[in-house]
Amino acid sequence: MGTRRVSAAEGWFTVDADGPHLLGTRCAACGTVHFPPEHGFCRNPRCTGEDLPGIRLSRRGRVWSYTDSRYPPPAPYIARSDPYEPFTLAAVELAAERIIVLGQTVPGVTVDDLEIGREMELAADVLHTDGEHEYLIWKWRPRAWGAGGVER
Amino acid sequence: MSGGEVAVVGTGMHPWGKWGRGFVEYGVAAARAALTDAGIDHTDVGFISGACTIRNGYPGFVAGAAFARALGWSGARIASCYAACASGTQAIAVARAQILAGLCDAALVVGADAAPKGFFAPVAGDRPDDPDWLRFRLLGATNPTYFALAARRRIELYGSTPADFARVKVKNARHGAANPHARYRAKVTEAEVLASPVVADPLRLLDICATSDGAAALVLMRMEKARRLRGPLVRLCAAATVTPRFPDPVLEIPDVATDSRLAAEPPETPFRASIARAAYEEAGVGPGDLDLAEVYDLSTALELDWYEDIGLCPPGTAEGLLREGATEIGGRIPVNPSGGLASFGEAVPAQAIAQVCEITRQLQGRASGRQVESARVGLAVNQGLFGHGSAVVVRR
Ligand SMILES: [Zn+2]
């Protein structure tokens, strides 16, 4: 029996045949992109838009800042391994949307592999499993890094 | 814009630390100390303003009532304020407004917490609608994650070094060593900071403030009444809380992403700088008028950001100000003479009140062992998550 792969961030992220995508919304009135997706009201204070159709965000961007987590975060975080292994985080700026999105990097990437401005691309990886499901999350992978994360 | 002035006539604190008791006990101790300091009885207080803690169940959410009941129901008006790390400032602002509105002559402001060990974590339970829950679940993004992202930006933009960050800790530890209410009273060397374990690169354990128990309280009074009291008159002349302006391009706790800058350009004044600016405008003072400041040093690197955000120096030059000794006691503009969060740790609803306690005692000339000479004007700034930027100006 295999495990079923589902998104750990329902409605924020999907993995299709052509790879992983962040799912946002774009205000029909003013064009503001929202991620996580905003449903109901545009967050631009000069806009009263309520029509916020879904969009897919760019899959490449550049590192705005980065760090790592040398100690295990508290619940509700579910560590991937026991004993705990530190992971790296990157805040990546998407040029087309002019937005910065935080994510873990794929396993194996350390802060020594990153620098501000480095080009990154979206990947998918298992955040945690519960026996029946593998919960997938978006991660950032340095371009030309090779494999890392789950592949379709 | 002027918001009007009230007098700060009493300060009180419970020492910070890990004491293993409930937050109400700490709050009552601080409140009684502030009332004694003011020389008035609890029953003379017309308004009780409690800063909420979310970590202690129901009474934490109704902090005003929790403290009022423990002090003995007196029929006072009350309020409870939640604004994350700015809860204390909110409680001060509400009390000040009650006095200025003529609804009472004297108000008691209390904040206290009993914090968990280690990282702050969201309230328990499966709550996927809560942004605070989501950042832990999906990203494992602790508070130090965000401090570290800001520190790394500072290194990139301005060439700051870990040694610069360590110097902030050394300074604040030296200040805190003279403060009887501080949790950490030991001096620290730069080498010790740089040898402490990395928590979130580039920040180390001694770059990041701890979580603590603690409490602080203030008695505020109508100016005309306070003028009859003896001693120097200390005046609260601004208590401003402002939200960010859209689009805020800086990744802040607990967000997973920033606003998009697609439809509008970010404001000329970044959010953190706008916090102090609002208080300066309200008080009619500027950074050049300050004799001291208490800033929110959640990390050493953030203290350097604050120097620039409150206008002590231009962006990118905070390290110079620190190195020349301007921000230590005896320097041109001492910052965190109390020892700051570096020496206290976080007791969330109490810390903004504690900042005002410190400035008040400095202006009264009662900050024994850490006195800033001839201090007349002080600024306290903090930033509560979910967009609560708060600042207070106090002057002689
Ligand atoms: Zn809009």
Coordinates of C-alpha atoms and ligand atoms in Angstrom, one line a residue:
Chain A
M1 CA 0.0 0.0 0.0
G2 CA 1.4 3.3 -1.0
T3 CA 0.8 6.6 0.6
R4 CA -1.3 9.3 -1.0
R5 CA 0.3 12.7 -1.7
V6 CA -1.7 15.7 -0.7
S7 CA -0.9 19.4 -0.2
A8 CA 0.0 20.4 3.3
A9 CA -1.2 23.9 2.4
E10 CA -4.6 23.3 0.9
G11 CA -5.3 25.9 -1.8
W12 CA -1.9 27.5 -1.6
F13 CA 0.1 25.1 -3.5
T14 CA -0.3 22.3 -6.1
V15 CA 1.9 19.8 -7.9
D16 CA 0.8 19.2 -11.5
A17 CA 2.3 17.1 -14.3
D18 CA 4.5 20.2 -15.2
G19 CA 5.7 20.6 -11.6
P20 CA 4.9 22.5 -8.4
H21 CA 3.1 25.9 -8.4
L22 CA 2.2 28.4 -5.7
L23 CA -1.4 29.4 -6.0
G24 CA -2.3 33.1 -5.5
T25 CA -5.1 35.5 -6.4
R26 CA -5.0 38.7 -8.5
C27 CA -7.4 41.5 -7.8
A28 CA -9.4 42.1 -11.0
A29 CA -9.7 45.8 -10.1
C30 CA -6.1 46.9 -9.2
G31 CA -4.0 44.0 -10.2
T32 CA -2.5 43.3 -6.8
V33 CA -1.3 39.8 -6.4
H34 CA -2.0 38.0 -3.1
F35 CA -0.1 35.1 -1.7
P36 CA -1.4 33.2 0.3
P37 CA -4.5 33.6 -1.8
E38 CA -6.9 36.2 -0.6
H39 CA -10.6 35.6 -1.0
G40 CA -13.1 38.3 -0.4
F41 CA -11.3 41.5 -0.2
C42 CA -8.3 43.1 -1.9
R43 CA -5.6 44.2 0.6
N44 CA -4.8 47.4 -1.3
P45 CA -6.3 50.1 0.9
R46 CA -7.1 52.2 -2.2
C47 CA -9.1 49.4 -3.8
T48 CA -12.5 47.9 -2.9
G49 CA -12.1 45.0 -5.3
E50 CA -13.8 41.7 -4.3
D51 CA -13.2 39.8 -7.5
L52 CA -10.0 37.9 -6.9
P53 CA -9.5 35.2 -9.4
G54 CA -6.8 32.5 -8.9
I55 CA -3.4 32.6 -10.5
R56 CA -0.2 30.6 -10.5
L57 CA 2.9 32.5 -9.3
S58 CA 6.3 32.5 -11.0
R59 CA 8.4 29.5 -10.3
R60 CA 11.7 31.3 -10.3
G61 CA 13.0 34.2 -8.2
R62 CA 16.0 35.5 -6.3
V63 CA 17.0 35.1 -2.7
W64 CA 16.1 38.2 -0.6
S65 CA 17.4 36.7 2.6
Y66 CA 18.0 33.3 4.2
T67 CA 18.7 31.5 7.4
D68 CA 18.5 28.1 9.0
S69 CA 16.9 26.4 12.0
R70 CA 19.6 24.7 14.2
Y71 CA 17.1 23.8 16.9
P72 CA 13.8 22.0 16.4
P73 CA 10.9 24.3 16.0
P74 CA 8.0 23.7 18.5
A75 CA 4.7 22.1 17.5
P76 CA 2.7 22.3 15.3
Y77 CA 5.9 21.8 13.3
I78 CA 6.6 18.1 12.6
A79 CA 10.2 17.3 12.3
R80 CA 11.2 15.2 9.3
S81 CA 13.7 13.1 11.2
D82 CA 14.7 11.9 14.6
P83 CA 17.2 12.9 15.7
Y84 CA 16.5 16.4 14.4
E85 CA 18.3 17.6 11.4
P86 CA 18.5 21.4 10.8
F87 CA 16.9 22.8 7.7
T88 CA 17.5 26.0 5.7
L89 CA 15.0 28.7 4.8
A90 CA 15.0 31.1 2.0
A91 CA 12.9 34.2 1.4
V92 CA 12.7 34.5 -2.4
E93 CA 11.6 37.5 -4.4
L94 CA 9.5 36.9 -7.5
A95 CA 10.2 39.6 -10.0
A96 CA 6.9 39.5 -12.0
E97 CA 4.7 39.6 -8.8
R98 CA 7.1 41.8 -6.8
I99 CA 6.4 39.6 -3.8
I100 CA 8.7 37.8 -1.4
V101 CA 7.8 34.2 -0.4
L102 CA 9.4 32.3 2.4
G103 CA 10.0 28.6 2.2
Q104 CA 12.3 25.9 3.3
T105 CA 15.0 24.8 0.8
V106 CA 15.2 21.3 -0.4
P107 CA 17.3 18.9 1.8
G108 CA 21.0 19.2 1.4
V109 CA 21.1 23.0 0.9
T110 CA 22.8 24.9 3.7
V111 CA 23.3 28.6 4.3
D112 CA 26.8 28.1 2.7
D113 CA 25.1 27.3 -0.6
L114 CA 23.1 30.5 -0.6
E115 CA 23.7 34.2 -1.2
I116 CA 21.4 37.1 -1.6
G117 CA 20.4 37.4 -5.3
R118 CA 21.0 33.8 -6.1
E119 CA 18.4 32.4 -8.5
M120 CA 16.0 29.8 -7.0
E121 CA 13.2 27.7 -8.4
L122 CA 10.2 26.2 -6.8
A123 CA 10.3 22.5 -5.8
A124 CA 8.0 20.2 -3.9
D125 CA 9.0 18.0 -1.0
V126 CA 7.4 15.9 1.7
L127 CA 6.8 18.0 4.8
H128 CA 5.6 15.1 7.0
T129 CA 3.7 11.8 6.7
D130 CA 1.0 10.2 8.8
G131 CA 1.2 6.7 7.4
E132 CA -1.7 7.2 5.0
H133 CA -0.6 10.5 3.4
E134 CA 2.5 12.3 2.4
Y135 CA 1.9 16.0 3.0
L136 CA 3.7 18.0 0.3
I137 CA 5.0 21.5 0.7
W138 CA 6.7 24.0 -1.6
K139 CA 10.4 24.4 -1.2
W140 CA 13.1 26.5 -2.8
R141 CA 15.9 24.9 -4.7
P142 CA 19.0 26.8 -6.1
R143 CA 18.9 26.7 -9.8
A144 CA 21.3 24.2 -11.3
W145 CA 21.3 22.4 -8.0
G146 CA 20.2 19.1 -9.5
A147 CA 17.7 16.9 -7.8
G148 CA 16.1 17.6 -4.4
G149 CA 12.6 17.2 -3.1
V150 CA 10.1 14.9 -4.7
E151 CA 9.8 14.4 -8.4
R152 CA 6.8 13.5 -10.4
Chain B
M1 CA -0.8 66.6 16.3
S2 CA -0.8 66.6 20.0
G3 CA -2.5 63.9 22.0
G4 CA -2.2 65.6 25.3
E5 CA -0.2 64.9 28.4
V6 CA -0.7 62.9 31.6
A7 CA 1.8 62.4 34.4
V8 CA 3.6 59.2 35.2
V9 CA 3.5 59.1 39.0
G10 CA 4.3 55.5 39.9
T11 CA 6.4 52.7 38.5
G12 CA 6.7 49.1 39.7
M13 CA 8.1 45.8 38.5
H14 CA 8.4 42.2 39.4
P15 CA 11.9 40.9 38.6
W16 CA 12.2 39.0 35.3
G17 CA 13.3 35.4 35.3
K18 CA 11.7 31.9 35.4
W19 CA 9.9 31.8 38.6
G20 CA 7.3 29.1 38.0
R21 CA 4.3 31.1 39.3
G22 CA 1.2 32.5 37.7
F23 CA 1.1 35.8 35.8
V24 CA -1.5 37.4 38.2
E25 CA 0.9 37.1 41.1
Y26 CA 3.6 38.9 39.2
G27 CA 1.2 41.6 38.0
V28 CA -0.1 42.2 41.5
A29 CA 3.4 42.6 42.9
A30 CA 4.2 45.1 40.2
A31 CA 0.9 47.0 40.7
R32 CA 1.4 47.2 44.4
A33 CA 4.9 48.5 43.9
A34 CA 3.6 51.2 41.5
L35 CA 0.8 52.3 43.8
T36 CA 3.3 52.5 46.7
D37 CA 5.6 54.5 44.5
A38 CA 2.8 56.9 43.6
G39 CA 1.7 57.1 47.2
I40 CA -1.9 56.3 46.5
D41 CA -4.3 53.5 47.4
H42 CA -5.7 50.9 45.0
T43 CA -9.1 52.3 45.8
D44 CA -8.1 55.7 44.6
V45 CA -7.6 54.3 41.1
G46 CA -10.5 55.1 38.7
F47 CA -9.3 52.9 35.8
I48 CA -7.4 49.6 35.6
S49 CA -5.8 48.8 32.3
G50 CA -4.6 45.3 31.8
A51 CA -2.3 44.1 29.0
C52 CA -3.4 40.6 28.0
T53 CA -1.3 37.5 27.9
I54 CA -2.6 34.6 25.7
R55 CA -0.6 32.0 27.5
N56 CA -2.5 31.5 30.7
G57 CA -6.0 30.6 29.7
Y58 CA -9.1 32.6 30.4
P59 CA -7.8 35.1 33.0
G60 CA -5.0 36.0 30.6
F61 CA -7.6 37.3 28.0
V62 CA -9.3 39.5 30.6
A63 CA -6.1 40.7 32.3
G64 CA -7.7 43.9 33.5
A65 CA -10.3 42.0 35.5
A66 CA -7.7 39.4 36.6
F67 CA -5.5 42.1 38.2
A68 CA -8.5 44.0 39.5
R69 CA -9.9 41.0 41.2
A70 CA -6.6 40.0 42.8
L71 CA -6.1 43.6 44.0
G72 CA -9.6 43.6 45.4
W73 CA -12.7 44.7 43.4
S74 CA -12.9 48.4 43.8
G75 CA -15.6 49.4 41.3
A76 CA -13.0 50.9 38.9
R77 CA -13.5 51.1 35.2
I78 CA -11.4 48.5 33.4
A79 CA -10.1 47.4 30.0
S80 CA -8.0 44.6 28.7
C81 CA -5.8 45.1 25.7
Y82 CA -4.3 42.6 23.3
A83 CA -1.8 43.8 20.7
A84 CA 0.9 41.1 21.0
C85 CA 4.2 42.8 22.0
A86 CA 2.5 46.2 21.9
S87 CA -0.1 45.1 24.4
G88 CA 1.6 47.1 27.1
T89 CA 1.6 50.3 25.0
Q90 CA -2.0 49.8 24.1
A91 CA -2.9 49.5 27.8
I92 CA -1.0 52.7 28.5
A93 CA -2.7 54.5 25.6
V94 CA -6.2 53.5 26.7
A95 CA -5.5 54.6 30.3
R96 CA -4.1 57.9 29.1
A97 CA -7.2 58.5 27.0
Q98 CA -9.5 57.8 29.9
I99 CA -7.7 60.5 31.9
L100 CA -7.6 63.0 29.1
A101 CA -11.3 62.4 28.5
G102 CA -12.0 63.3 32.1
L103 CA -13.3 59.9 33.0
C104 CA -10.8 59.4 35.9
D105 CA -8.0 61.1 37.7
A106 CA -5.7 58.2 38.2
A107 CA -5.2 55.0 36.3
L108 CA -3.3 51.8 36.9
V109 CA -1.6 50.0 34.0
V110 CA -0.5 46.4 34.5
G111 CA 1.2 43.8 32.3
A112 CA 2.5 40.4 33.3
D113 CA 3.4 37.1 31.8
A114 CA 4.7 33.6 32.6
A115 CA 6.4 32.6 29.4
P116 CA 7.1 29.0 28.2
K117 CA 10.7 27.8 27.9
G118 CA 12.4 27.9 24.6
F119 CA 10.8 29.2 21.4
F120 CA 7.4 31.0 21.6
A121 CA 4.8 28.7 20.0
P122 CA 1.2 29.3 18.9
V123 CA -1.7 28.4 21.0
A124 CA -2.3 24.6 21.0
G125 CA -4.8 22.8 18.8
D126 CA -5.3 22.3 15.0
R127 CA -5.9 25.8 13.8
P128 CA -5.1 26.1 10.1
D129 CA -6.9 29.5 9.8
D130 CA -4.3 31.1 12.2
P131 CA -1.3 32.7 10.4
D132 CA 0.8 32.1 13.5
W133 CA -0.1 28.3 13.5
L134 CA 0.6 28.1 9.7
R135 CA 4.1 29.6 9.8
F136 CA 5.1 27.0 12.4
R137 CA 3.4 24.0 10.7
L138 CA 4.2 24.7 7.1
L139 CA 7.6 26.4 7.4
G140 CA 9.0 25.7 10.9
A141 CA 9.5 29.5 11.0
T142 CA 10.3 30.5 14.6
N143 CA 10.6 34.1 15.7
P144 CA 14.4 33.9 15.4
T145 CA 13.9 32.9 11.8
Y146 CA 12.6 36.3 11.1
F147 CA 15.2 38.1 13.2
A148 CA 17.9 36.2 11.3
L149 CA 16.4 37.1 7.9
A150 CA 16.6 40.8 8.9
A151 CA 20.2 40.3 10.3
R152 CA 21.3 38.7 7.0
R153 CA 19.8 41.6 5.1
R154 CA 21.8 44.0 7.3
I155 CA 25.0 42.2 6.6
E156 CA 24.3 42.3 2.9
L157 CA 23.2 45.9 2.7
Y158 CA 25.6 47.5 5.1
G159 CA 28.5 45.1 5.7
S160 CA 27.6 44.5 9.3
T161 CA 29.5 41.7 11.0
P162 CA 28.7 39.2 13.7
A163 CA 31.2 41.1 15.9
D164 CA 29.0 44.2 15.5
F165 CA 26.0 42.3 16.7
A166 CA 28.0 40.9 19.6
R167 CA 28.9 44.4 20.7
V168 CA 25.2 45.2 21.2
K169 CA 24.9 42.3 23.6
V170 CA 28.1 43.3 25.4
K171 CA 26.7 46.8 25.9
N172 CA 23.2 45.7 27.0
A173 CA 24.6 43.1 29.4
R174 CA 26.8 45.8 31.0
H175 CA 23.8 48.0 31.4
G176 CA 21.6 45.2 32.7
A177 CA 24.2 44.1 35.3
A178 CA 23.2 47.3 37.3
N179 CA 19.5 46.7 37.1
P180 CA 18.0 44.7 40.0
H181 CA 14.9 43.8 37.9
A182 CA 16.9 42.2 35.0
R183 CA 17.0 38.5 34.7
Y184 CA 20.6 38.3 33.5
R185 CA 23.0 40.3 35.6
A186 CA 26.3 39.0 34.3
K187 CA 28.6 40.9 32.0
V188 CA 29.3 39.2 28.7
T189 CA 32.3 39.4 26.3
E190 CA 32.3 39.6 22.6
A191 CA 34.1 36.3 22.5
E192 CA 31.4 34.7 24.6
V193 CA 28.7 35.9 22.1
L194 CA 30.6 34.7 19.1
A195 CA 31.2 31.3 20.8
S196 CA 27.6 30.7 21.6
P197 CA 25.7 28.2 19.4
V198 CA 24.1 29.3 16.2
V199 CA 20.3 29.4 16.6
A200 CA 19.4 30.8 13.2
D201 CA 22.3 31.8 11.0
P202 CA 23.8 34.4 11.4
L203 CA 22.4 34.8 14.9
R204 CA 23.7 33.0 18.0
L205 CA 22.1 32.2 21.3
L206 CA 23.4 35.3 22.9
D207 CA 22.2 37.5 20.0
I208 CA 18.6 36.5 20.7
C209 CA 16.5 37.5 23.7
A210 CA 15.1 34.7 26.0
T211 CA 11.6 34.1 27.1
S212 CA 10.9 35.2 30.7
D213 CA 8.4 35.6 33.4
G214 CA 8.0 39.2 34.5
A215 CA 5.7 42.1 35.2
A216 CA 5.6 45.9 35.1
A217 CA 3.0 48.5 36.2
L218 CA 2.5 52.3 36.0
V219 CA 0.3 54.8 37.7
L220 CA -0.8 57.6 35.4
M221 CA -2.5 60.8 36.7
R222 CA -4.2 63.9 35.4
M223 CA -1.6 66.7 35.2
E224 CA -3.4 69.1 37.5
K225 CA -3.6 66.4 40.3
A226 CA 0.0 65.3 39.7
R227 CA 1.3 68.9 40.1
R228 CA 0.4 68.7 43.8
L229 CA 2.7 65.7 44.3
R230 CA 6.3 66.2 45.3
G231 CA 9.3 65.3 43.1
P232 CA 10.0 65.9 39.4
L233 CA 6.9 65.8 37.2
V234 CA 7.3 63.2 34.5
R235 CA 5.0 63.5 31.6
L236 CA 3.7 61.0 29.1
C237 CA 3.4 63.0 25.9
A238 CA 2.9 60.4 23.2
A239 CA 1.6 56.9 23.1
A240 CA 1.2 56.1 19.4
T241 CA 0.3 52.8 17.7
V242 CA 0.4 52.7 13.9
T243 CA -0.2 50.0 11.3
P244 CA 2.1 49.4 8.4
R245 CA 1.2 51.1 5.1
F246 CA 0.4 48.9 2.1
P247 CA 2.5 47.5 0.5
D248 CA 4.9 46.6 3.3
P249 CA 7.9 45.0 1.4
V250 CA 9.5 43.6 4.6
L251 CA 8.8 40.0 5.6
E252 CA 7.5 40.2 9.2
I253 CA 6.4 37.7 11.8
P254 CA 4.1 35.7 11.2
D255 CA 3.8 36.2 7.5
V256 CA 4.7 33.6 4.9
A257 CA 5.0 36.3 2.2
T258 CA 5.2 40.1 1.9
D259 CA 2.6 42.3 0.3
S260 CA 3.0 42.5 -3.5
R261 CA 4.4 45.8 -4.8
L262 CA 2.8 45.3 -8.1
A263 CA -0.1 47.8 -7.9
A264 CA 1.5 50.4 -5.6
E265 CA 5.0 51.5 -4.5
P266 CA 6.0 51.0 -0.8
P267 CA 5.6 54.1 1.4
E268 CA 8.6 56.5 1.6
T269 CA 8.9 55.8 5.3
P270 CA 9.2 52.1 6.1
F271 CA 6.9 50.7 8.8
R272 CA 9.5 50.6 11.6
A273 CA 10.6 54.1 11.0
S274 CA 6.9 55.3 10.9
I275 CA 6.4 54.0 14.4
A276 CA 8.8 56.5 16.0
R277 CA 7.8 59.2 13.7
A278 CA 4.2 59.0 14.8
A279 CA 5.3 59.4 18.4
Y280 CA 7.7 62.3 17.7
E281 CA 4.9 64.1 15.9
E282 CA 2.5 63.5 18.7
A283 CA 5.0 64.7 21.4
G284 CA 6.4 67.6 19.3
V285 CA 10.0 66.3 19.6
G286 CA 12.6 64.8 17.3
P287 CA 15.4 62.3 17.6
G288 CA 17.8 65.2 18.4
D289 CA 15.8 65.9 21.6
L290 CA 16.3 62.4 23.0
D291 CA 18.5 61.8 26.0
L292 CA 17.9 58.0 26.0
A293 CA 15.8 55.4 24.2
E294 CA 14.5 51.9 25.0
V295 CA 14.2 49.9 21.8
Y296 CA 13.0 46.4 21.1
D297 CA 16.2 44.4 20.9
L298 CA 14.6 41.0 20.2
S299 CA 17.9 40.4 18.5
T300 CA 21.2 42.3 18.7
A301 CA 21.0 43.0 14.9
L302 CA 17.5 44.5 15.4
E303 CA 18.8 47.0 17.9
L304 CA 21.0 48.4 15.1
D305 CA 18.1 48.6 12.8
W306 CA 16.2 50.6 15.4
Y307 CA 19.0 53.2 15.8
E308 CA 18.3 54.1 12.2
D309 CA 14.5 53.7 12.4
I310 CA 14.2 56.1 15.3
G311 CA 16.5 58.6 13.5
L312 CA 19.6 58.4 15.7
C313 CA 21.7 58.0 12.5
P314 CA 21.3 57.5 8.8
P315 CA 20.6 54.0 7.4
G316 CA 23.7 51.9 7.3
T317 CA 25.6 53.8 10.0
A318 CA 24.3 52.2 13.2
E319 CA 27.5 50.2 13.7
G320 CA 29.5 53.4 13.8
L321 CA 27.3 54.9 16.4
L322 CA 27.7 51.8 18.5
R323 CA 31.4 51.5 18.1
E324 CA 32.0 55.1 19.1
G325 CA 30.2 54.4 22.3
A326 CA 27.3 56.9 21.6
T327 CA 24.6 54.4 22.7
E328 CA 26.1 53.3 26.0
I329 CA 25.5 55.0 29.3
G330 CA 27.9 58.0 29.3
G331 CA 27.5 58.3 25.5
R332 CA 25.6 60.9 23.5
I333 CA 22.3 58.9 23.3
P334 CA 22.3 55.8 25.6
V335 CA 20.1 53.0 24.2
N336 CA 18.6 50.4 26.4
P337 CA 20.1 51.6 29.7
S338 CA 17.8 49.1 31.4
G339 CA 19.7 46.3 29.8
G340 CA 17.0 45.8 27.2
L341 CA 15.4 42.5 26.2
A342 CA 18.9 41.1 26.1
S343 CA 19.0 41.3 29.9
F344 CA 15.3 40.9 30.6
G345 CA 14.0 38.5 28.1
E346 CA 10.4 38.6 26.7
A347 CA 7.4 38.8 29.0
V348 CA 5.2 40.0 26.3
P349 CA 2.4 42.1 27.9
A350 CA 4.9 43.5 30.4
Q351 CA 7.8 44.6 28.3
A352 CA 6.4 47.8 26.7
I353 CA 5.3 48.9 30.2
A354 CA 8.8 48.0 31.6
Q355 CA 10.4 50.3 29.0
V356 CA 8.3 53.2 30.2
C357 CA 9.1 52.3 33.9
E358 CA 12.8 52.5 33.0
I359 CA 12.5 55.8 31.2
T360 CA 10.5 57.3 34.0
R361 CA 13.0 56.3 36.6
Q362 CA 15.8 57.6 34.5
L363 CA 14.0 61.0 34.2
Q364 CA 13.4 61.0 37.9
G365 CA 17.1 60.4 38.5
R366 CA 16.4 57.1 40.3
A367 CA 18.1 54.6 38.0
S368 CA 20.7 53.7 40.5
G369 CA 23.9 52.3 39.0
R370 CA 22.8 52.9 35.4
Q371 CA 21.7 56.5 35.5
V372 CA 21.8 58.6 32.3
E373 CA 23.0 62.0 33.5
S374 CA 20.5 64.9 33.2
A375 CA 18.0 62.8 31.2
R376 CA 14.9 64.9 30.2
V377 CA 13.4 63.2 27.2
G378 CA 13.1 59.4 26.4
L379 CA 11.6 57.3 23.7
A380 CA 10.3 53.7 24.0
V381 CA 9.6 51.8 20.8
N382 CA 8.3 48.3 20.2
Q383 CA 6.6 46.3 17.5
G384 CA 3.8 43.9 18.2
L385 CA 3.1 41.4 15.5
F386 CA 0.0 41.7 13.3
G387 CA 0.8 45.3 12.6
H388 CA 1.0 46.9 16.0
G389 CA 3.8 49.4 15.9
S390 CA 4.0 51.4 19.2
A391 CA 6.0 54.1 20.6
V392 CA 5.9 56.2 23.8
V393 CA 7.6 59.6 24.6
V394 CA 8.2 60.6 28.2
R395 CA 9.7 63.9 29.3
R396 CA 10.5 65.9 32.4
Ligands
ZN1 ZN -7.4 45.5 -5.6

